[in-house]
Amino acid sequence: MARKMDLRIWVEGTVVAAMAMALSFLPIEFANSGLDLSLGMVPLVLYSFRRGLLPGVAAGFVWGMLNIILGTAMKNFLSVPQIIFEYPFAFAFGGMGGVFARKIQLYFQANRLKSAIRTIILGSVVAVFAR
């Protein structure tokens, strides 16, 4: 039973990575700004809150690899080490919200909604800035 659950978590992670990749194709532009917003962070952060740190980081890594495989990383290509650090590793840090997963789940079980919302906001900020 534990093996089936592990497989379910990893399959869910790959689906989240695919959703993040699809959402990252939606353009969000600000005039004269170097700010890069990605809607793909939304499912990744929610998944990391649901499943924890390791699955969240793994899903972010898969999302980064998808960027390389599909060629979206090549528009900014300077060198191989730059691509490796900028995409798989940086996107993996997007799953850092999973650090707060257990605390959020405990707050919801204890019906402490204000604490849960504060922790969700904090975890989202950590994940976005870690990436």
PDB file of N, CA and C in Angstrom, residues 10-112:
ATOM      1  N   TRP A  10       4.302  10.798  -6.754  1.00  0.00           N
ATOM      2  CA  TRP A  10       5.217  11.182  -7.833  1.00  0.00           C
ATOM      3  C   TRP A  10       4.478  11.451  -9.134  1.00  0.00           C
ATOM      4  N   VAL A  11       3.433  10.684  -9.414  1.00  0.00           N
ATOM      5  CA  VAL A  11       2.636  10.958 -10.621  1.00  0.00           C
ATOM      6  C   VAL A  11       1.941  12.309 -10.484  1.00  0.00           C
ATOM      7  N   GLU A  12       1.414  12.592  -9.305  1.00  0.00           N
ATOM      8  CA  GLU A  12       0.803  13.898  -9.054  1.00  0.00           C
ATOM      9  C   GLU A  12       1.829  15.018  -9.253  1.00  0.00           C
ATOM     10  N   GLY A  13       3.058  14.785  -8.837  1.00  0.00           N
ATOM     11  CA  GLY A  13       4.117  15.772  -9.014  1.00  0.00           C
ATOM     12  C   GLY A  13       4.434  16.034 -10.473  1.00  0.00           C
ATOM     13  N   THR A  14       4.441  14.997 -11.293  1.00  0.00           N
ATOM     14  CA  THR A  14       4.711  15.210 -12.720  1.00  0.00           C
ATOM     15  C   THR A  14       3.552  15.936 -13.391  1.00  0.00           C
ATOM     16  N   VAL A  15       2.332  15.660 -12.955  1.00  0.00           N
ATOM     17  CA  VAL A  15       1.176  16.388 -13.498  1.00  0.00           C
ATOM     18  C   VAL A  15       1.256  17.861 -13.099  1.00  0.00           C
ATOM     19  N   VAL A  16       1.655  18.134 -11.867  1.00  0.00           N
ATOM     20  CA  VAL A  16       1.819  19.521 -11.412  1.00  0.00           C
ATOM     21  C   VAL A  16       2.913  20.213 -12.221  1.00  0.00           C
ATOM     22  N   ALA A  17       4.015  19.513 -12.491  1.00  0.00           N
ATOM     23  CA  ALA A  17       5.090  20.098 -13.302  1.00  0.00           C
ATOM     24  C   ALA A  17       4.593  20.411 -14.709  1.00  0.00           C
ATOM     25  N   ALA A  18       3.780  19.526 -15.277  1.00  0.00           N
ATOM     26  CA  ALA A  18       3.223  19.781 -16.610  1.00  0.00           C
ATOM     27  C   ALA A  18       2.258  20.969 -16.585  1.00  0.00           C
ATOM     28  N   MET A  19       1.443  21.063 -15.533  1.00  0.00           N
ATOM     29  CA  MET A  19       0.543  22.220 -15.409  1.00  0.00           C
ATOM     30  C   MET A  19       1.341  23.509 -15.256  1.00  0.00           C
ATOM     31  N   ALA A  20       2.399  23.456 -14.473  1.00  0.00           N
ATOM     32  CA  ALA A  20       3.246  24.640 -14.289  1.00  0.00           C
ATOM     33  C   ALA A  20       3.874  25.058 -15.613  1.00  0.00           C
ATOM     34  N   MET A  21       4.298  24.081 -16.398  1.00  0.00           N
ATOM     35  CA  MET A  21       4.889  24.389 -17.701  1.00  0.00           C
ATOM     36  C   MET A  21       3.855  25.028 -18.615  1.00  0.00           C
ATOM     37  N   ALA A  22       2.649  24.470 -18.634  1.00  0.00           N
ATOM     38  CA  ALA A  22       1.590  25.025 -19.489  1.00  0.00           C
ATOM     39  C   ALA A  22       1.228  26.444 -19.047  1.00  0.00           C
ATOM     40  N   LEU A  23       1.132  26.666 -17.749  1.00  0.00           N
ATOM     41  CA  LEU A  23       0.793  28.001 -17.248  1.00  0.00           C
ATOM     42  C   LEU A  23       1.911  29.013 -17.490  1.00  0.00           C
ATOM     43  N   SER A  24       3.136  28.533 -17.578  1.00  0.00           N
ATOM     44  CA  SER A  24       4.244  29.466 -17.800  1.00  0.00           C
ATOM     45  C   SER A  24       4.246  30.025 -19.221  1.00  0.00           C
ATOM     46  N   PHE A  25       3.474  29.420 -20.123  1.00  0.00           N
ATOM     47  CA  PHE A  25       3.363  29.948 -21.482  1.00  0.00           C
ATOM     48  C   PHE A  25       2.417  31.145 -21.564  1.00  0.00           C
ATOM     49  N   LEU A  26       1.602  31.353 -20.530  1.00  0.00           N
ATOM     50  CA  LEU A  26       0.713  32.514 -20.522  1.00  0.00           C
ATOM     51  C   LEU A  26       1.535  33.761 -20.213  1.00  0.00           C
ATOM     52  N   PRO A  27       1.479  34.755 -21.084  1.00  0.00           N
ATOM     53  CA  PRO A  27       2.341  35.924 -20.879  1.00  0.00           C
ATOM     54  C   PRO A  27       1.819  36.861 -19.793  1.00  0.00           C
ATOM     55  N   ILE A  28       2.720  37.279 -18.946  1.00  0.00           N
ATOM     56  CA  ILE A  28       2.441  38.314 -17.954  1.00  0.00           C
ATOM     57  C   ILE A  28       3.566  39.328 -18.105  1.00  0.00           C
ATOM     58  N   GLU A  29       3.224  40.491 -18.612  1.00  0.00           N
ATOM     59  CA  GLU A  29       4.256  41.489 -18.871  1.00  0.00           C
ATOM     60  C   GLU A  29       3.925  42.791 -18.161  1.00  0.00           C
ATOM     61  N   PHE A  30       4.959  43.422 -17.688  1.00  0.00           N
ATOM     62  CA  PHE A  30       4.851  44.745 -17.093  1.00  0.00           C
ATOM     63  C   PHE A  30       5.708  45.685 -17.930  1.00  0.00           C
ATOM     64  N   ALA A  31       5.190  46.864 -18.199  1.00  0.00           N
ATOM     65  CA  ALA A  31       5.919  47.824 -19.028  1.00  0.00           C
ATOM     66  C   ALA A  31       7.228  48.234 -18.354  1.00  0.00           C
ATOM     67  N   ASN A  32       8.302  48.176 -19.116  1.00  0.00           N
ATOM     68  CA  ASN A  32       9.622  48.628 -18.662  1.00  0.00           C
ATOM     69  C   ASN A  32      10.034  48.028 -17.324  1.00  0.00           C
ATOM     70  N   SER A  33       9.817  46.744 -17.169  1.00  0.00           N
ATOM     71  CA  SER A  33      10.164  46.101 -15.909  1.00  0.00           C
ATOM     72  C   SER A  33      10.923  44.809 -16.182  1.00  0.00           C
ATOM     73  N   GLY A  34      11.869  44.523 -15.348  1.00  0.00           N
ATOM     74  CA  GLY A  34      12.604  43.278 -15.450  1.00  0.00           C
ATOM     75  C   GLY A  34      11.960  42.179 -14.622  1.00  0.00           C
ATOM     76  N   LEU A  35      10.770  42.445 -14.119  1.00  0.00           N
ATOM     77  CA  LEU A  35      10.062  41.500 -13.267  1.00  0.00           C
ATOM     78  C   LEU A  35       9.529  40.341 -14.099  1.00  0.00           C
ATOM     79  N   ASP A  36       9.795  39.132 -13.659  1.00  0.00           N
ATOM     80  CA  ASP A  36       9.344  37.939 -14.364  1.00  0.00           C
ATOM     81  C   ASP A  36       8.394  37.168 -13.453  1.00  0.00           C
ATOM     82  N   LEU A  37       7.114  37.226 -13.761  1.00  0.00           N
ATOM     83  CA  LEU A  37       6.121  36.473 -13.000  1.00  0.00           C
ATOM     84  C   LEU A  37       5.748  35.222 -13.772  1.00  0.00           C
ATOM     85  N   SER A  38       5.585  34.144 -13.056  1.00  0.00           N
ATOM     86  CA  SER A  38       5.221  32.889 -13.689  1.00  0.00           C
ATOM     87  C   SER A  38       4.021  32.296 -12.967  1.00  0.00           C
ATOM     88  N   LEU A  39       2.956  32.089 -13.705  1.00  0.00           N
ATOM     89  CA  LEU A  39       1.765  31.475 -13.112  1.00  0.00           C
ATOM     90  C   LEU A  39       2.011  30.019 -12.732  1.00  0.00           C
ATOM     91  N   GLY A  40       3.055  29.432 -13.269  1.00  0.00           N
ATOM     92  CA  GLY A  40       3.379  28.051 -12.947  1.00  0.00           C
ATOM     93  C   GLY A  40       3.756  27.838 -11.493  1.00  0.00           C
ATOM     94  N   MET A  41       4.114  28.904 -10.806  1.00  0.00           N
ATOM     95  CA  MET A  41       4.455  28.772  -9.389  1.00  0.00           C
ATOM     96  C   MET A  41       3.232  28.434  -8.539  1.00  0.00           C
ATOM     97  N   VAL A  42       2.052  28.799  -9.003  1.00  0.00           N
ATOM     98  CA  VAL A  42       0.835  28.560  -8.209  1.00  0.00           C
ATOM     99  C   VAL A  42       0.616  27.064  -7.973  1.00  0.00           C
ATOM    100  N   PRO A  43       0.534  26.217  -9.020  1.00  0.00           N
ATOM    101  CA  PRO A  43       0.335  24.794  -8.727  1.00  0.00           C
ATOM    102  C   PRO A  43       1.526  24.166  -8.008  1.00  0.00           C
ATOM    103  N   LEU A  44       2.725  24.660  -8.280  1.00  0.00           N
ATOM    104  CA  LEU A  44       3.903  24.100  -7.618  1.00  0.00           C
ATOM    105  C   LEU A  44       3.878  24.374  -6.115  1.00  0.00           C
ATOM    106  N   VAL A  45       3.545  25.585  -5.732  1.00  0.00           N
ATOM    107  CA  VAL A  45       3.493  25.929  -4.305  1.00  0.00           C
ATOM    108  C   VAL A  45       2.354  25.174  -3.614  1.00  0.00           C
ATOM    109  N   LEU A  46       1.202  25.095  -4.262  1.00  0.00           N
ATOM    110  CA  LEU A  46       0.080  24.353  -3.667  1.00  0.00           C
ATOM    111  C   LEU A  46       0.427  22.877  -3.497  1.00  0.00           C
ATOM    112  N   TYR A  47       1.100  22.304  -4.487  1.00  0.00           N
ATOM    113  CA  TYR A  47       1.519  20.905  -4.394  1.00  0.00           C
ATOM    114  C   TYR A  47       2.521  20.710  -3.254  1.00  0.00           C
ATOM    115  N   SER A  48       3.452  21.638  -3.119  1.00  0.00           N
ATOM    116  CA  SER A  48       4.434  21.496  -2.043  1.00  0.00           C
ATOM    117  C   SER A  48       3.779  21.648  -0.670  1.00  0.00           C
ATOM    118  N   PHE A  49       2.728  22.472  -0.569  1.00  0.00           N
ATOM    119  CA  PHE A  49       1.986  22.550   0.690  1.00  0.00           C
ATOM    120  C   PHE A  49       1.252  21.243   0.965  1.00  0.00           C
ATOM    121  N   ARG A  50       0.786  20.593  -0.063  1.00  0.00           N
ATOM    122  CA  ARG A  50       0.018  19.358   0.087  1.00  0.00           C
ATOM    123  C   ARG A  50       0.916  18.166   0.422  1.00  0.00           C
ATOM    124  N   ARG A  51       2.067  18.068  -0.266  1.00  0.00           N
ATOM    125  CA  ARG A  51       2.887  16.864  -0.167  1.00  0.00           C
ATOM    126  C   ARG A  51       4.195  17.010   0.599  1.00  0.00           C
ATOM    127  N   GLY A  52       4.669  18.231   0.780  1.00  0.00           N
ATOM    128  CA  GLY A  52       5.899  18.409   1.538  1.00  0.00           C
ATOM    129  C   GLY A  52       7.072  18.872   0.692  1.00  0.00           C
ATOM    130  N   LEU A  53       8.223  18.946   1.350  1.00  0.00           N
ATOM    131  CA  LEU A  53       9.416  19.535   0.746  1.00  0.00           C
ATOM    132  C   LEU A  53       9.973  18.701  -0.408  1.00  0.00           C
ATOM    133  N   LEU A  54      10.257  17.433  -0.181  1.00  0.00           N
ATOM    134  CA  LEU A  54      10.904  16.616  -1.213  1.00  0.00           C
ATOM    135  C   LEU A  54      10.060  16.487  -2.478  1.00  0.00           C
ATOM    136  N   PRO A  55       8.772  16.141  -2.383  1.00  0.00           N
ATOM    137  CA  PRO A  55       7.979  16.103  -3.617  1.00  0.00           C
ATOM    138  C   PRO A  55       7.861  17.464  -4.295  1.00  0.00           C
ATOM    139  N   GLY A  56       7.780  18.546  -3.523  1.00  0.00           N
ATOM    140  CA  GLY A  56       7.697  19.883  -4.111  1.00  0.00           C
ATOM    141  C   GLY A  56       8.961  20.255  -4.859  1.00  0.00           C
ATOM    142  N   VAL A  57      10.114  19.968  -4.255  1.00  0.00           N
ATOM    143  CA  VAL A  57      11.392  20.251  -4.910  1.00  0.00           C
ATOM    144  C   VAL A  57      11.551  19.381  -6.155  1.00  0.00           C
ATOM    145  N   ALA A  58      11.136  18.118  -6.074  1.00  0.00           N
ATOM    146  CA  ALA A  58      11.236  17.229  -7.236  1.00  0.00           C
ATOM    147  C   ALA A  58      10.346  17.711  -8.380  1.00  0.00           C
ATOM    148  N   ALA A  59       9.136  18.159  -8.074  1.00  0.00           N
ATOM    149  CA  ALA A  59       8.242  18.674  -9.119  1.00  0.00           C
ATOM    150  C   ALA A  59       8.822  19.938  -9.742  1.00  0.00           C
ATOM    151  N   GLY A  60       9.429  20.797  -8.940  1.00  0.00           N
ATOM    152  CA  GLY A  60      10.084  21.986  -9.475  1.00  0.00           C
ATOM    153  C   GLY A  60      11.258  21.629 -10.367  1.00  0.00           C
ATOM    154  N   PHE A  61      12.017  20.610  -9.986  1.00  0.00           N
ATOM    155  CA  PHE A  61      13.136  20.146 -10.805  1.00  0.00           C
ATOM    156  C   PHE A  61      12.643  19.631 -12.154  1.00  0.00           C
ATOM    157  N   VAL A  62      11.556  18.861 -12.129  1.00  0.00           N
ATOM    158  CA  VAL A  62      10.971  18.354 -13.381  1.00  0.00           C
ATOM    159  C   VAL A  62      10.498  19.514 -14.248  1.00  0.00           C
ATOM    160  N   TRP A  63       9.899  20.524 -13.645  1.00  0.00           N
ATOM    161  CA  TRP A  63       9.460  21.708 -14.394  1.00  0.00           C
ATOM    162  C   TRP A  63      10.657  22.396 -15.055  1.00  0.00           C
ATOM    163  N   GLY A  64      11.754  22.521 -14.330  1.00  0.00           N
ATOM    164  CA  GLY A  64      12.962  23.110 -14.895  1.00  0.00           C
ATOM    165  C   GLY A  64      13.514  22.284 -16.044  1.00  0.00           C
ATOM    166  N   MET A  65      13.492  20.962 -15.901  1.00  0.00           N
ATOM    167  CA  MET A  65      13.953  20.093 -16.986  1.00  0.00           C
ATOM    168  C   MET A  65      13.040  20.203 -18.203  1.00  0.00           C
ATOM    169  N   LEU A  66      11.737  20.347 -17.971  1.00  0.00           N
ATOM    170  CA  LEU A  66      10.811  20.540 -19.095  1.00  0.00           C
ATOM    171  C   LEU A  66      11.134  21.821 -19.861  1.00  0.00           C
ATOM    172  N   ASN A  67      11.549  22.859 -19.160  1.00  0.00           N
ATOM    173  CA  ASN A  67      11.951  24.095 -19.832  1.00  0.00           C
ATOM    174  C   ASN A  67      13.136  23.856 -20.759  1.00  0.00           C
ATOM    175  N   ILE A  68      14.071  23.030 -20.330  1.00  0.00           N
ATOM    176  CA  ILE A  68      15.234  22.729 -21.166  1.00  0.00           C
ATOM    177  C   ILE A  68      14.826  21.848 -22.343  1.00  0.00           C
ATOM    178  N   ILE A  69      14.047  20.809 -22.070  1.00  0.00           N
ATOM    179  CA  ILE A  69      13.654  19.859 -23.115  1.00  0.00           C
ATOM    180  C   ILE A  69      12.804  20.527 -24.185  1.00  0.00           C
ATOM    181  N   LEU A  70      11.881  21.376 -23.777  1.00  0.00           N
ATOM    182  CA  LEU A  70      10.991  22.029 -24.744  1.00  0.00           C
ATOM    183  C   LEU A  70      11.624  23.251 -25.404  1.00  0.00           C
ATOM    184  N   GLY A  71      12.803  23.622 -24.969  1.00  0.00           N
ATOM    185  CA  GLY A  71      13.541  24.683 -25.639  1.00  0.00           C
ATOM    186  C   GLY A  71      13.274  26.088 -25.154  1.00  0.00           C
ATOM    187  N   THR A  72      12.431  26.265 -24.169  1.00  0.00           N
ATOM    188  CA  THR A  72      12.173  27.628 -23.688  1.00  0.00           C
ATOM    189  C   THR A  72      13.378  28.184 -22.939  1.00  0.00           C
ATOM    190  N   ALA A  73      14.247  27.307 -22.445  1.00  0.00           N
ATOM    191  CA  ALA A  73      15.451  27.762 -21.749  1.00  0.00           C
ATOM    192  C   ALA A  73      16.501  28.276 -22.722  1.00  0.00           C
ATOM    193  N   MET A  74      16.410  27.872 -23.977  1.00  0.00           N
ATOM    194  CA  MET A  74      17.457  28.210 -24.937  1.00  0.00           C
ATOM    195  C   MET A  74      17.402  29.659 -25.414  1.00  0.00           C
ATOM    196  N   LYS A  75      16.348  30.362 -25.109  1.00  0.00           N
ATOM    197  CA  LYS A  75      16.290  31.767 -25.518  1.00  0.00           C
ATOM    198  C   LYS A  75      17.262  32.623 -24.714  1.00  0.00           C
ATOM    199  N   ASN A  76      17.687  32.134 -23.552  1.00  0.00           N
ATOM    200  CA  ASN A  76      18.628  32.858 -22.697  1.00  0.00           C
ATOM    201  C   ASN A  76      19.948  32.110 -22.543  1.00  0.00           C
ATOM    202  N   PHE A  77      20.282  31.262 -23.496  1.00  0.00           N
ATOM    203  CA  PHE A  77      21.441  30.378 -23.381  1.00  0.00           C
ATOM    204  C   PHE A  77      22.755  31.146 -23.454  1.00  0.00           C
ATOM    205  N   LEU A  78      23.582  30.995 -22.442  1.00  0.00           N
ATOM    206  CA  LEU A  78      24.942  31.533 -22.460  1.00  0.00           C
ATOM    207  C   LEU A  78      25.957  30.407 -22.372  1.00  0.00           C
ATOM    208  N   SER A  79      25.736  29.495 -21.413  1.00  0.00           N
ATOM    209  CA  SER A  79      26.633  28.359 -21.256  1.00  0.00           C
ATOM    210  C   SER A  79      25.865  27.218 -20.593  1.00  0.00           C
ATOM    211  N   VAL A  80      26.452  26.035 -20.662  1.00  0.00           N
ATOM    212  CA  VAL A  80      25.793  24.860 -20.079  1.00  0.00           C
ATOM    213  C   VAL A  80      25.636  24.994 -18.560  1.00  0.00           C
ATOM    214  N   PRO A  81      26.666  25.410 -17.814  1.00  0.00           N
ATOM    215  CA  PRO A  81      26.456  25.570 -16.361  1.00  0.00           C
ATOM    216  C   PRO A  81      25.369  26.589 -16.028  1.00  0.00           C
ATOM    217  N   GLN A  82      25.279  27.638 -16.826  1.00  0.00           N
ATOM    218  CA  GLN A  82      24.246  28.651 -16.591  1.00  0.00           C
ATOM    219  C   GLN A  82      22.855  28.049 -16.762  1.00  0.00           C
ATOM    220  N   ILE A  83      22.655  27.240 -17.787  1.00  0.00           N
ATOM    221  CA  ILE A  83      21.351  26.604 -18.020  1.00  0.00           C
ATOM    222  C   ILE A  83      21.035  25.626 -16.890  1.00  0.00           C
ATOM    223  N   ILE A  84      22.037  24.871 -16.447  1.00  0.00           N
ATOM    224  CA  ILE A  84      21.806  23.887 -15.382  1.00  0.00           C
ATOM    225  C   ILE A  84      21.405  24.573 -14.076  1.00  0.00           C
ATOM    226  N   PHE A  85      22.094  25.654 -13.727  1.00  0.00           N
ATOM    227  CA  PHE A  85      21.772  26.335 -12.474  1.00  0.00           C
ATOM    228  C   PHE A  85      20.514  27.176 -12.576  1.00  0.00           C
ATOM    229  N   GLU A  86      20.262  27.746 -13.735  1.00  0.00           N
ATOM    230  CA  GLU A  86      19.127  28.658 -13.863  1.00  0.00           C
ATOM    231  C   GLU A  86      17.795  27.928 -13.995  1.00  0.00           C
ATOM    232  N   TYR A  87      17.797  26.743 -14.542  1.00  0.00           N
ATOM    233  CA  TYR A  87      16.525  26.070 -14.757  1.00  0.00           C
ATOM    234  C   TYR A  87      16.261  24.931 -13.777  1.00  0.00           C
ATOM    235  N   PRO A  88      16.902  23.765 -13.857  1.00  0.00           N
ATOM    236  CA  PRO A  88      16.493  22.691 -12.930  1.00  0.00           C
ATOM    237  C   PRO A  88      16.659  23.055 -11.460  1.00  0.00           C
ATOM    238  N   PHE A  89      17.785  23.648 -11.093  1.00  0.00           N
ATOM    239  CA  PHE A  89      18.013  23.927  -9.678  1.00  0.00           C
ATOM    240  C   PHE A  89      17.190  25.107  -9.181  1.00  0.00           C
ATOM    241  N   ALA A  90      17.116  26.152  -9.962  1.00  0.00           N
ATOM    242  CA  ALA A  90      16.330  27.316  -9.532  1.00  0.00           C
ATOM    243  C   ALA A  90      14.848  26.976  -9.437  1.00  0.00           C
ATOM    244  N   PHE A  91      14.339  26.222 -10.411  1.00  0.00           N
ATOM    245  CA  PHE A  91      12.926  25.855 -10.376  1.00  0.00           C
ATOM    246  C   PHE A  91      12.654  24.881  -9.234  1.00  0.00           C
ATOM    247  N   ALA A  92      13.641  24.054  -8.881  1.00  0.00           N
ATOM    248  CA  ALA A  92      13.471  23.145  -7.745  1.00  0.00           C
ATOM    249  C   ALA A  92      13.264  23.929  -6.454  1.00  0.00           C
ATOM    250  N   PHE A  93      13.925  25.081  -6.340  1.00  0.00           N
ATOM    251  CA  PHE A  93      13.748  25.907  -5.146  1.00  0.00           C
ATOM    252  C   PHE A  93      12.332  26.464  -5.046  1.00  0.00           C
ATOM    253  N   GLY A  94      11.570  26.430  -6.128  1.00  0.00           N
ATOM    254  CA  GLY A  94      10.171  26.845  -6.075  1.00  0.00           C
ATOM    255  C   GLY A  94       9.329  25.937  -5.187  1.00  0.00           C
ATOM    256  N   GLY A  95       9.808  24.726  -4.935  1.00  0.00           N
ATOM    257  CA  GLY A  95       9.101  23.801  -4.060  1.00  0.00           C
ATOM    258  C   GLY A  95       9.442  23.969  -2.593  1.00  0.00           C
ATOM    259  N   MET A  96      10.186  25.021  -2.256  1.00  0.00           N
ATOM    260  CA  MET A  96      10.602  25.243  -0.866  1.00  0.00           C
ATOM    261  C   MET A  96       9.437  25.572   0.063  1.00  0.00           C
ATOM    262  N   GLY A  97       8.285  25.862  -0.496  1.00  0.00           N
ATOM    263  CA  GLY A  97       7.114  26.080   0.346  1.00  0.00           C
ATOM    264  C   GLY A  97       6.742  24.832   1.131  1.00  0.00           C
ATOM    265  N   GLY A  98       7.247  23.682   0.682  1.00  0.00           N
ATOM    266  CA  GLY A  98       6.976  22.427   1.365  1.00  0.00           C
ATOM    267  C   GLY A  98       7.539  22.365   2.772  1.00  0.00           C
ATOM    268  N   VAL A  99       8.446  23.271   3.100  1.00  0.00           N
ATOM    269  CA  VAL A  99       8.979  23.347   4.465  1.00  0.00           C
ATOM    270  C   VAL A  99       7.845  23.619   5.451  1.00  0.00           C
ATOM    271  N   PHE A 100       6.832  24.341   4.996  1.00  0.00           N
ATOM    272  CA  PHE A 100       5.715  24.727   5.860  1.00  0.00           C
ATOM    273  C   PHE A 100       4.524  23.770   5.764  1.00  0.00           C
ATOM    274  N   ALA A 101       4.649  22.700   4.992  1.00  0.00           N
ATOM    275  CA  ALA A 101       3.508  21.824   4.720  1.00  0.00           C
ATOM    276  C   ALA A 101       2.910  21.220   5.990  1.00  0.00           C
ATOM    277  N   ARG A 102       3.738  20.652   6.825  1.00  0.00           N
ATOM    278  CA  ARG A 102       3.233  19.982   8.033  1.00  0.00           C
ATOM    279  C   ARG A 102       2.533  20.974   8.963  1.00  0.00           C
ATOM    280  N   LYS A 103       3.130  22.156   9.107  1.00  0.00           N
ATOM    281  CA  LYS A 103       2.547  23.172   9.989  1.00  0.00           C
ATOM    282  C   LYS A 103       1.182  23.620   9.463  1.00  0.00           C
ATOM    283  N   ILE A 104       1.072  23.810   8.147  1.00  0.00           N
ATOM    284  CA  ILE A 104      -0.204  24.220   7.547  1.00  0.00           C
ATOM    285  C   ILE A 104      -1.260  23.146   7.767  1.00  0.00           C
ATOM    286  N   GLN A 105      -0.878  21.896   7.548  1.00  0.00           N
ATOM    287  CA  GLN A 105      -1.827  20.797   7.731  1.00  0.00           C
ATOM    288  C   GLN A 105      -2.278  20.695   9.187  1.00  0.00           C
ATOM    289  N   LEU A 106      -1.372  20.891  10.123  1.00  0.00           N
ATOM    290  CA  LEU A 106      -1.743  20.855  11.544  1.00  0.00           C
ATOM    291  C   LEU A 106      -2.677  22.000  11.912  1.00  0.00           C
ATOM    292  N   TYR A 107      -2.434  23.184  11.359  1.00  0.00           N
ATOM    293  CA  TYR A 107      -3.314  24.320  11.628  1.00  0.00           C
ATOM    294  C   TYR A 107      -4.723  24.057  11.110  1.00  0.00           C
ATOM    295  N   PHE A 108      -4.821  23.468   9.929  1.00  0.00           N
ATOM    296  CA  PHE A 108      -6.153  23.165   9.397  1.00  0.00           C
ATOM    297  C   PHE A 108      -6.854  22.093  10.232  1.00  0.00           C
ATOM    298  N   GLN A 109      -6.121  21.092  10.696  1.00  0.00           N
ATOM    299  CA  GLN A 109      -6.716  20.055  11.529  1.00  0.00           C
ATOM    300  C   GLN A 109      -7.187  20.620  12.862  1.00  0.00           C
ATOM    301  N   ALA A 110      -6.473  21.596  13.394  1.00  0.00           N
ATOM    302  CA  ALA A 110      -6.843  22.220  14.664  1.00  0.00           C
ATOM    303  C   ALA A 110      -7.848  23.350  14.472  1.00  0.00           C
ATOM    304  N   ASN A 111      -8.262  23.577  13.232  1.00  0.00           N
ATOM    305  CA  ASN A 111      -9.240  24.620  12.883  1.00  0.00           C
ATOM    306  C   ASN A 111      -8.727  26.017  13.244  1.00  0.00           C
ATOM    307  N   ARG A 112      -7.433  26.224  13.091  1.00  0.00           N
ATOM    308  CA  ARG A 112      -6.816  27.538  13.324  1.00  0.00           C
ATOM    309  C   ARG A 112      -6.575  28.186  11.964  1.00  0.00           C
TER     310      ARG A 112
END
